[in-house]
Amino acid sequence: SSGMHPGLTVESEIDCHDVGAIFPCPLSGYFFVQKKGLNSGCIIMKVSKEHNLTALEEISIDSVVDENMNVHNTIPSFQNVRAVLTQMNVLSVKEFQLKDDLTTRCVIVSQYGSAYALVILCLMQGKFTIDYSHIIGSLDDGQMIDRESLFSLSFVENLDASKSAFAGHDLCLGCVWSSGYASIFNISTQRVWTVKELIISKDVANNGSNMNLNREDINKSRFYDNGRIAAIDVFDIADSIFDNKVYGNGTNGKDKEDAAVKSSSEEFNFDEDDWELYVDGDVNVSSDNSNPNHRMEGEKYMEASEMAPSRYNSLAGYVSGAGLSKRHKTVLAITRQSGQLDIYDVSKLFSLSESMVRILSDEELNSHASLWKTRSGCGQGVSSLSQSSTNTRYPISQESFPAEIRFFFCGPSESVKPDDTRDLTLLRSLCLLVETNQGDTHLYTATKSHTNGELSFKRVPLHLVSRPSRDEKRHKDKLMRKGIAKVSGENDAKYRNNRLHRFFSISGEDGLFAATSRPMWFLSERGAPSVVNHRLRHCAPAGGADVPISGFCSGFYLDLQKNHAGFITVHERIGRVGSQRLTLFNGLSDVFTTHGILTGKGTCVEKIPLGVTVRRIEYIDDPSISNISHPIFAMLVSREVDVVQSDLNDDGITEQERNRLKEEKERQKMAKQVEADLGGFDVEHEWVEQIERDDCFEIEKRYGGAPSIPKSRYELWIMDSCNWDILDTFQFDEFEHGMTMKSLSLSDIPPDMTGSSNNADDEMLHDEAQFLAVGTGVIDEDGEDVSSRGRIILFQLRRTGDRTAKFELELHFVYDKDISLGPVTALNCLTCEGKSRLVVGAGAEITLEQWGSDKLTQVGFFHCYMQVQDVIIFKNFILLSDAYDSLHFLVYRESDKSLTLLAKDYEPTCMYAAGLLSRGGSLSFVCHDDRQNLTFLSYAPREVAARGGNKLVSKADCHLGTHTTALNSHFCRSSLIINSATIDSSLVALKQQDPLYGKADDDQRFGLHYGTADGGFGFITPINEGTYWRLAALQSVTSNALESDCSLSHRAWRLYRRSTRRGGCKSNDRKKGVIDGDLVMRYVDLSIPEQEDLASAIGSTVDLILDNLLDLSLSSSCC
């Protein structure tokens, strides 16, 4: 779901069927839900609140429409409210208010047949009435305007939610027609409603400028010569953003700016290096370069922030929300199939003509109303969109153009708390998101040069593939062949609902929600745009619909202070195709908490300050204890405490007695030393150590006496992650260290007193009991003079109190057992033939413990070489990692309860972590060593390198470059269920639709994820052979074609690092065979011509490579 805890963010859910977009009307308290059927109208709903419970409630059309409205006409009329709401296609709804009139009104764009109309409804006394209806094309006055059908539309929206753009202002609407034309409507009233329409032609005169470009390759295709308008956006923004003026007059404007920057930088203690790095470069401290007054406002923001402005954002020179002018203008942005992006001033457009309908010429657009233009590149993934770019290459084989564009501010909302005096406008970035017809998303952030004030948009690398996969298309074709999904025909409506939605004040943030095939939130992390994936509860498998989320709206405040807005989504849920779920969220509270971090690549992190060091964490996977509303975790923690030694300052004797005892000890020491010299005794005797130890504890009170010493105290915590409350604790002994912990189930097997096998007992079913097992190590008070020992402790969790009231748990001590072999460093559960036993790793030995008669009994063992690091179990096989002697592969036989060594790695490797990697029937062992390497081993007894099957064969290796202590397994999700937050239910639904799913090897993959010592998070994923060789070739050409950091070699960085004892002089032992995901994912953020160049270099296609990268990124997602 949207947050980490769906129980906290989901307010209400309701099931529905065949609905589309959602249109909010927060002033009236309603929201309109579009029906997908032909001429089906819409549903009116509202958010109700009773007894502190929030719910979604459907409103009857009869309750908001006058009873006198007749709907039984053969042809519905645009003058009839009931007909508009129930018998026509409702394409879009926009709420607004007039100046000096608080009456709520809304504009509905409705369609019946080939006719389109703008219907203005007025809400008075709870009833909707029609103020005015305008049929599009009715005022053409004989002009031959070929609009055809409506493709998309966009209502004007203010990018700053704290400023209203519609109270007393004209309402604007932009439309894109299937013929390639675009219309901009202006709705105004001066006692009489007036609707003006300006039409922008698809024929562009400056297309001939392509002759000046490098068109050697583009001549093969005429696709990008088409000037058809593809997407449109209308928004209200500060007029200073598109002003290209610099300070002052002439050349001294630059000097004035440098002086202003230098004066402000002195406050931040800039040295010469800072001045060269942050000021002399192309860095814009303020976003308004046109007016010195605005510049002074920006300096005030900088003084309040106490931070160098250029250090707010890694994208230096970005356009922020600070220092913007108070004047706003309505702006029209259109993109064409050729990749051209034009931005016009709407007020100047309508000042060109007084007629109600007019087709604007290209000369009028460019000479009178043009604010900004780039000739090509929009929708083609270029790295920069600017007015000065004139040499853009066009793709050869890919036909990509913008299907939808949205401008938005990304960052803290300015209308969160009116009493909040903090200024966070510098953390707001002006961004542009482009969605192409192929499903790709390109994010740009606006930058402005402080030398000439030129505005440009720089692409932000996301390393994400957002287009639909080939598996989705194949699954959709299969559903259509089976008759489960509807077969799309040529007569289907061409209208496309908006998928890019701006939002305001959700958890204190402004940004954009992209309801694409991979739903994403575009948010701000300290001023830099970032992405967070949106997961859906009980989401239907991909293929039944074009996108998983068909509707989104925000603006509903669920609290009385109106600080944070909620949002509503409509997504495809499991069930028959067309089943949907309407969900109301109260925000993204988990993402934007005080300790929330947006890490990029679609993930987010919430830090929970506990004040202790967490050594182990384990989820209690027991339905009777842990559930979705109260996930329970067990934590093995340690805290540092200062032990006071004030008792050593005064031992109760006088100074004379202390001196006498000291002299007596000195005489005894001298006598024993003489005796040792004469008798030839070893000076390393216990009495010598005792004397030296006594000499160490002489207290000098004049220096403050005996100091306090730090000591670790280990505890076991049971926590409810709903609000991170500590439910119960258990404190270990003073010198006992917690080493490992495991939540497991053990079978209650009575001990066989005779020692003989009992077949009847083997076949009977044994009771299972859930335990929380903890392994500890006990160190003597004076250190490790003797070998340390260990202990196994078994706990059980029990619910206490009234289960309907406060959630309470109790940690119940069950049993403990001392282990003399050494500290217990590994625990796991081995299940074989219906019997679950405990596997214990202690010292250099693992033992098999059987639970029965309320105690643990050892029934088997295996002795390794040095120290057991970890024990990993699958089926009846055990992967044992030795801290100093690599991996051991064992098998367990139930018949004689024996552990037998099958193979091992004979290289003496220091192990840090180990894990299992599987794909279908193949299995690999992954180990991480002390030199930050990853080695991939396999059990292949028939290979020559296996030495008769006794050695684990090395298949691949690479240099990870960081340390990790655990490699945990996760199921690799396919693109069909990647959007689901509840994988189990979506997987069951997918297998019902396609019984063959899960048979292929790629459907049965388990990868590894790990956390690093430097705060990183990574994944290891198995891939098939065809994908591997394709990505290996891509990795080779990418490392040569793209610039690397500090001119270092990617290939050399990933080479296996060997120690001297492993034969460091041998260079032919490296197996390689690992794809660097960080390197190949850079291919996604290249422009399409560059992607085509690299694809042709390896003999592949862009679509195939992107599909492989998509599969790679999705299988690496475990959250």
mmCIF file of N, CA and C in Angstrom, residues 671-758:
data_model
loop_
_atom_site.group_PDB
_atom_site.id
_atom_site.type_symbol
_atom_site.label_atom_id
_atom_site.label_comp_id
_atom_site.label_asym_id
_atom_site.label_seq_id
_atom_site.Cartn_x
_atom_site.Cartn_y
_atom_site.Cartn_z
ATOM 1 N N ALA A 671 60.232 -13.642 47.501
ATOM 2 C CA ALA A 671 60.574 -15.006 47.916
ATOM 3 C C ALA A 671 60.203 -16.020 46.844
ATOM 4 N N LYS A 672 59.037 -15.871 46.237
ATOM 5 C CA LYS A 672 58.619 -16.806 45.186
ATOM 6 C C LYS A 672 59.453 -16.632 43.928
ATOM 7 N N GLN A 673 59.923 -15.403 43.680
ATOM 8 C CA GLN A 673 60.765 -15.190 42.514
ATOM 9 C C GLN A 673 62.115 -15.891 42.687
ATOM 10 N N VAL A 674 62.653 -15.794 43.917
ATOM 11 C CA VAL A 674 63.914 -16.484 44.212
ATOM 12 C C VAL A 674 63.724 -17.990 44.117
ATOM 13 N N GLU A 675 62.595 -18.471 44.649
ATOM 14 C CA GLU A 675 62.316 -19.901 44.582
ATOM 15 C C GLU A 675 62.179 -20.359 43.129
ATOM 16 N N ALA A 676 61.578 -19.521 42.293
ATOM 17 C CA ALA A 676 61.425 -19.878 40.881
ATOM 18 C C ALA A 676 62.765 -19.902 40.175
ATOM 19 N N ASP A 677 63.664 -18.948 40.536
ATOM 20 C CA ASP A 677 64.979 -18.917 39.894
ATOM 21 C C ASP A 677 65.830 -20.121 40.288
ATOM 22 N N LEU A 678 65.723 -20.537 41.559
ATOM 23 C CA LEU A 678 66.518 -21.664 42.024
ATOM 24 C C LEU A 678 65.933 -22.992 41.566
ATOM 25 N N GLY A 679 64.637 -23.091 41.528
ATOM 26 C CA GLY A 679 64.006 -24.361 41.168
ATOM 27 C C GLY A 679 63.701 -24.530 39.700
ATOM 28 N N GLY A 680 63.878 -23.476 38.904
ATOM 29 C CA GLY A 680 63.616 -23.574 37.468
ATOM 30 C C GLY A 680 62.148 -23.589 37.088
ATOM 31 N N PHE A 681 61.298 -22.948 37.904
ATOM 32 C CA PHE A 681 59.873 -22.916 37.597
ATOM 33 C C PHE A 681 59.597 -21.876 36.506
ATOM 34 N N ASP A 682 58.490 -22.093 35.823
ATOM 35 C CA ASP A 682 58.041 -21.145 34.774
ATOM 36 C C ASP A 682 57.445 -19.924 35.450
ATOM 37 N N VAL A 683 57.852 -18.753 35.001
ATOM 38 C CA VAL A 683 57.335 -17.513 35.593
ATOM 39 C C VAL A 683 55.880 -17.276 35.208
ATOM 40 N N GLU A 684 55.379 -18.024 34.238
ATOM 41 C CA GLU A 684 53.996 -17.830 33.810
ATOM 42 C C GLU A 684 53.050 -18.665 34.662
ATOM 43 N N HIS A 685 53.357 -18.771 35.948
ATOM 44 C CA HIS A 685 52.481 -19.519 36.827
ATOM 45 C C HIS A 685 51.331 -18.645 37.281
ATOM 46 N N GLU A 686 50.344 -19.291 37.880
ATOM 47 C CA GLU A 686 49.135 -18.556 38.286
ATOM 48 C C GLU A 686 49.457 -17.528 39.352
ATOM 49 N N TRP A 687 50.407 -17.847 40.268
ATOM 50 C CA TRP A 687 50.722 -16.893 41.346
ATOM 51 C C TRP A 687 51.376 -15.638 40.790
ATOM 52 N N VAL A 688 52.135 -15.794 39.676
ATOM 53 C CA VAL A 688 52.730 -14.621 39.041
ATOM 54 C C VAL A 688 51.643 -13.746 38.428
ATOM 55 N N GLU A 689 50.669 -14.364 37.741
ATOM 56 C CA GLU A 689 49.562 -13.599 37.148
ATOM 57 C C GLU A 689 48.730 -12.921 38.233
ATOM 58 N N GLN A 690 48.588 -13.614 39.405
ATOM 59 C CA GLN A 690 47.805 -13.034 40.483
ATOM 60 C C GLN A 690 48.482 -11.795 41.040
ATOM 61 N N ILE A 691 49.800 -11.848 41.170
ATOM 62 C CA ILE A 691 50.538 -10.692 41.686
ATOM 63 C C ILE A 691 50.438 -9.530 40.710
ATOM 64 N N GLU A 692 50.617 -9.815 39.386
ATOM 65 C CA GLU A 692 50.539 -8.746 38.392
ATOM 66 C C GLU A 692 49.139 -8.161 38.333
ATOM 67 N N ARG A 693 48.123 -8.996 38.542
ATOM 68 C CA ARG A 693 46.749 -8.498 38.521
ATOM 69 C C ARG A 693 46.495 -7.580 39.712
ATOM 70 N N ASP A 694 47.035 -7.948 40.862
ATOM 71 C CA ASP A 694 46.850 -7.101 42.038
ATOM 72 C C ASP A 694 47.527 -5.753 41.859
ATOM 73 N N ASP A 695 48.666 -5.741 41.175
ATOM 74 C CA ASP A 695 49.361 -4.472 40.963
ATOM 75 C C ASP A 695 48.580 -3.525 40.074
ATOM 76 N N CYS A 696 47.661 -4.042 39.251
ATOM 77 C CA CYS A 696 46.903 -3.192 38.320
ATOM 78 C C CYS A 696 45.782 -2.420 39.007
ATOM 79 N N PHE A 697 45.399 -2.787 40.197
ATOM 80 C CA PHE A 697 44.227 -2.188 40.827
ATOM 81 C C PHE A 697 44.612 -1.303 42.009
ATOM 82 N N GLU A 698 45.608 -0.513 41.806
ATOM 83 C CA GLU A 698 45.962 0.471 42.832
ATOM 84 C C GLU A 698 45.239 1.773 42.519
ATOM 85 N N ILE A 699 44.372 2.206 43.422
ATOM 86 C CA ILE A 699 43.491 3.350 43.193
ATOM 87 C C ILE A 699 44.166 4.612 43.686
ATOM 88 N N GLU A 700 44.185 5.619 42.825
ATOM 89 C CA GLU A 700 44.679 6.942 43.196
ATOM 90 C C GLU A 700 43.485 7.866 43.371
ATOM 91 N N LYS A 701 43.144 8.176 44.621
ATOM 92 C CA LYS A 701 41.960 8.999 44.885
ATOM 93 C C LYS A 701 42.160 10.437 44.455
ATOM 94 N N ARG A 702 43.403 10.889 44.404
ATOM 95 C CA ARG A 702 43.629 12.287 44.024
ATOM 96 C C ARG A 702 43.284 12.548 42.561
ATOM 97 N N TYR A 703 43.186 11.493 41.760
ATOM 98 C CA TYR A 703 42.798 11.631 40.361
ATOM 99 C C TYR A 703 41.318 11.316 40.122
ATOM 100 N N GLY A 704 40.527 11.215 41.163
ATOM 101 C CA GLY A 704 39.094 10.974 41.016
ATOM 102 C C GLY A 704 38.653 9.580 41.364
ATOM 103 N N GLY A 705 39.559 8.724 41.773
ATOM 104 C CA GLY A 705 39.187 7.375 42.170
ATOM 105 C C GLY A 705 38.992 6.459 40.969
ATOM 106 N N ALA A 706 38.336 5.344 41.223
ATOM 107 C CA ALA A 706 38.126 4.337 40.178
ATOM 108 C C ALA A 706 37.111 4.840 39.162
ATOM 109 N N PRO A 707 37.471 4.856 37.878
ATOM 110 C CA PRO A 707 36.511 5.334 36.870
ATOM 111 C C PRO A 707 35.456 4.276 36.571
ATOM 112 N N SER A 708 34.339 4.727 36.011
ATOM 113 C CA SER A 708 33.300 3.791 35.566
ATOM 114 C C SER A 708 33.744 3.141 34.260
ATOM 115 N N ILE A 709 33.359 1.884 34.076
ATOM 116 C CA ILE A 709 33.747 1.142 32.880
ATOM 117 C C ILE A 709 32.493 0.801 32.088
ATOM 118 N N PRO A 710 32.587 0.833 30.732
ATOM 119 C CA PRO A 710 31.419 0.472 29.917
ATOM 120 C C PRO A 710 31.223 -1.040 29.880
ATOM 121 N N LYS A 711 29.971 -1.439 29.870
ATOM 122 C CA LYS A 711 29.640 -2.852 29.826
ATOM 123 C C LYS A 711 28.355 -3.021 29.019
ATOM 124 N N SER A 712 28.295 -4.093 28.246
ATOM 125 C CA SER A 712 27.126 -4.359 27.405
ATOM 126 C C SER A 712 26.139 -5.234 28.161
ATOM 127 N N ARG A 713 24.883 -4.831 28.109
ATOM 128 C CA ARG A 713 23.796 -5.609 28.672
ATOM 129 C C ARG A 713 22.863 -6.014 27.536
ATOM 130 N N TYR A 714 22.610 -7.298 27.422
ATOM 131 C CA TYR A 714 21.788 -7.825 26.334
ATOM 132 C C TYR A 714 20.374 -8.095 26.834
ATOM 133 N N GLU A 715 19.395 -7.772 25.952
ATOM 134 C CA GLU A 715 17.992 -7.953 26.284
ATOM 135 C C GLU A 715 17.244 -8.474 25.069
ATOM 136 N N LEU A 716 16.120 -9.086 25.325
ATOM 137 C CA LEU A 716 15.204 -9.548 24.273
ATOM 138 C C LEU A 716 13.934 -8.718 24.373
ATOM 139 N N TRP A 717 13.589 -8.040 23.262
ATOM 140 C CA TRP A 717 12.408 -7.173 23.220
ATOM 141 C C TRP A 717 11.360 -7.772 22.301
ATOM 142 N N ILE A 718 10.117 -7.638 22.689
ATOM 143 C CA ILE A 718 8.982 -7.955 21.838
ATOM 144 C C ILE A 718 8.289 -6.635 21.527
ATOM 145 N N MET A 719 8.213 -6.299 20.218
ATOM 146 C CA MET A 719 7.720 -4.979 19.818
ATOM 147 C C MET A 719 6.571 -5.115 18.836
ATOM 148 N N ASP A 720 5.609 -4.205 18.981
ATOM 149 C CA ASP A 720 4.499 -4.075 18.048
ATOM 150 C C ASP A 720 4.856 -2.965 17.073
ATOM 151 N N SER A 721 5.079 -3.322 15.805
ATOM 152 C CA SER A 721 5.524 -2.325 14.833
ATOM 153 C C SER A 721 4.413 -1.397 14.381
ATOM 154 N N CYS A 722 3.193 -1.604 14.880
ATOM 155 C CA CYS A 722 2.112 -0.667 14.548
ATOM 156 C C CYS A 722 2.452 0.720 15.066
ATOM 157 N N ASN A 723 2.931 0.794 16.301
ATOM 158 C CA ASN A 723 3.371 2.070 16.853
ATOM 159 C C ASN A 723 4.710 1.944 17.565
ATOM 160 N N TRP A 724 5.388 0.798 17.373
ATOM 161 C CA TRP A 724 6.698 0.512 17.926
ATOM 162 C C TRP A 724 6.709 0.618 19.449
ATOM 163 N N ASP A 725 5.722 -0.013 20.053
ATOM 164 C CA ASP A 725 5.667 -0.118 21.506
ATOM 165 C C ASP A 725 6.357 -1.402 21.950
ATOM 166 N N ILE A 726 7.046 -1.335 23.092
ATOM 167 C CA ILE A 726 7.681 -2.510 23.677
ATOM 168 C C ILE A 726 6.634 -3.235 24.510
ATOM 169 N N LEU A 727 6.298 -4.464 24.103
ATOM 170 C CA LEU A 727 5.268 -5.230 24.793
ATOM 171 C C LEU A 727 5.829 -6.013 25.974
ATOM 172 N N ASP A 728 7.044 -6.545 25.846
ATOM 173 C CA ASP A 728 7.650 -7.303 26.933
ATOM 174 C C ASP A 728 9.143 -7.399 26.669
ATOM 175 N N THR A 729 9.922 -7.610 27.745
ATOM 176 C CA THR A 729 11.373 -7.716 27.640
ATOM 177 C C THR A 729 11.870 -8.868 28.503
ATOM 178 N N PHE A 730 13.068 -9.332 28.182
ATOM 179 C CA PHE A 730 13.771 -10.339 28.985
ATOM 180 C C PHE A 730 15.236 -9.948 29.012
ATOM 181 N N GLN A 731 15.799 -9.832 30.220
ATOM 182 C CA GLN A 731 17.194 -9.431 30.362
ATOM 183 C C GLN A 731 18.048 -10.647 30.659
ATOM 184 N N PHE A 732 19.173 -10.780 29.907
ATOM 185 C CA PHE A 732 20.074 -11.901 30.089
ATOM 186 C C PHE A 732 21.015 -11.643 31.266
ATOM 187 N N ASP A 733 21.766 -12.684 31.615
ATOM 188 C CA ASP A 733 22.690 -12.568 32.739
ATOM 189 C C ASP A 733 23.760 -11.526 32.462
ATOM 190 N N GLU A 734 24.526 -11.218 33.502
ATOM 191 C CA GLU A 734 25.447 -10.080 33.434
ATOM 192 C C GLU A 734 26.516 -10.273 32.366
ATOM 193 N N PHE A 735 27.110 -11.440 32.288
ATOM 194 C CA PHE A 735 28.195 -11.671 31.338
ATOM 195 C C PHE A 735 27.739 -12.554 30.178
ATOM 196 N N GLU A 736 26.466 -12.483 29.864
ATOM 197 C CA GLU A 736 25.893 -13.287 28.793
ATOM 198 C C GLU A 736 25.596 -12.400 27.588
ATOM 199 N N HIS A 737 26.089 -12.801 26.439
ATOM 200 C CA HIS A 737 25.934 -12.030 25.203
ATOM 201 C C HIS A 737 24.965 -12.755 24.274
ATOM 202 N N GLY A 738 23.972 -12.029 23.771
ATOM 203 C CA GLY A 738 23.061 -12.603 22.800
ATOM 204 C C GLY A 738 23.732 -12.733 21.445
ATOM 205 N N MET A 739 23.751 -13.921 20.862
ATOM 206 C CA MET A 739 24.458 -14.184 19.614
ATOM 207 C C MET A 739 23.535 -14.391 18.425
ATOM 208 N N THR A 740 22.438 -15.110 18.599
ATOM 209 C CA THR A 740 21.547 -15.421 17.490
ATOM 210 C C THR A 740 20.141 -15.616 18.024
ATOM 211 N N MET A 741 19.174 -15.576 17.090
ATOM 212 C CA MET A 741 17.768 -15.700 17.466
ATOM 213 C C MET A 741 17.006 -16.222 16.265
ATOM 214 N N LYS A 742 15.984 -17.066 16.534
ATOM 215 C CA LYS A 742 15.196 -17.651 15.451
ATOM 216 C C LYS A 742 13.804 -17.970 15.960
ATOM 217 N N SER A 743 12.788 -17.593 15.188
ATOM 218 C CA SER A 743 11.412 -17.993 15.453
ATOM 219 C C SER A 743 11.143 -19.262 14.658
ATOM 220 N N LEU A 744 10.808 -20.345 15.346
ATOM 221 C CA LEU A 744 10.687 -21.634 14.692
ATOM 222 C C LEU A 744 9.633 -22.485 15.380
ATOM 223 N N SER A 745 9.299 -23.579 14.707
ATOM 224 C CA SER A 745 8.314 -24.533 15.202
ATOM 225 C C SER A 745 9.006 -25.869 15.413
ATOM 226 N N LEU A 746 8.808 -26.472 16.584
ATOM 227 C CA LEU A 746 9.437 -27.735 16.936
ATOM 228 C C LEU A 746 8.367 -28.786 17.201
ATOM 229 N N SER A 747 8.681 -30.015 16.802
ATOM 230 C CA SER A 747 7.770 -31.135 17.038
ATOM 231 C C SER A 747 8.024 -31.709 18.426
ATOM 232 N N ASP A 748 6.942 -32.059 19.091
ATOM 233 C CA ASP A 748 7.038 -32.680 20.416
ATOM 234 C C ASP A 748 7.191 -34.183 20.220
ATOM 235 N N ILE A 749 8.446 -34.668 20.271
ATOM 236 C CA ILE A 749 8.770 -36.077 20.013
ATOM 237 C C ILE A 749 9.231 -36.706 21.323
ATOM 238 N N PRO A 750 8.525 -37.682 21.843
ATOM 239 C CA PRO A 750 8.965 -38.332 23.090
ATOM 240 C C PRO A 750 10.295 -39.035 22.860
ATOM 241 N N PRO A 751 11.199 -38.996 23.836
ATOM 242 C CA PRO A 751 12.500 -39.673 23.673
ATOM 243 C C PRO A 751 12.327 -41.171 23.644
ATOM 244 N N ASP A 752 13.139 -41.847 22.787
ATOM 245 C CA ASP A 752 13.105 -43.299 22.655
ATOM 246 C C ASP A 752 14.032 -43.887 23.726
ATOM 247 N N MET A 753 13.445 -44.371 24.803
ATOM 248 C CA MET A 753 14.231 -44.848 25.936
ATOM 249 C C MET A 753 15.028 -46.090 25.584
ATOM 250 N N THR A 754 14.535 -46.926 24.680
ATOM 251 C CA THR A 754 15.233 -48.163 24.345
ATOM 252 C C THR A 754 16.347 -47.941 23.355
ATOM 253 N N GLY A 755 16.316 -46.835 22.656
ATOM 254 C CA GLY A 755 17.336 -46.550 21.664
ATOM 255 C C GLY A 755 17.090 -47.210 20.340
ATOM 256 N N SER A 756 16.029 -48.021 20.209
ATOM 257 C CA SER A 756 15.717 -48.680 18.948
ATOM 258 C C SER A 756 14.714 -47.856 18.182
ATOM 259 N N SER A 757 14.641 -48.085 16.867
ATOM 260 C CA SER A 757 13.726 -47.340 16.008
ATOM 261 C C SER A 757 12.325 -47.876 16.165
ATOM 262 N N ASN A 758 11.384 -46.985 16.249
ATOM 263 C CA ASN A 758 9.980 -47.348 16.403
ATOM 264 C C ASN A 758 9.240 -46.860 15.168
#
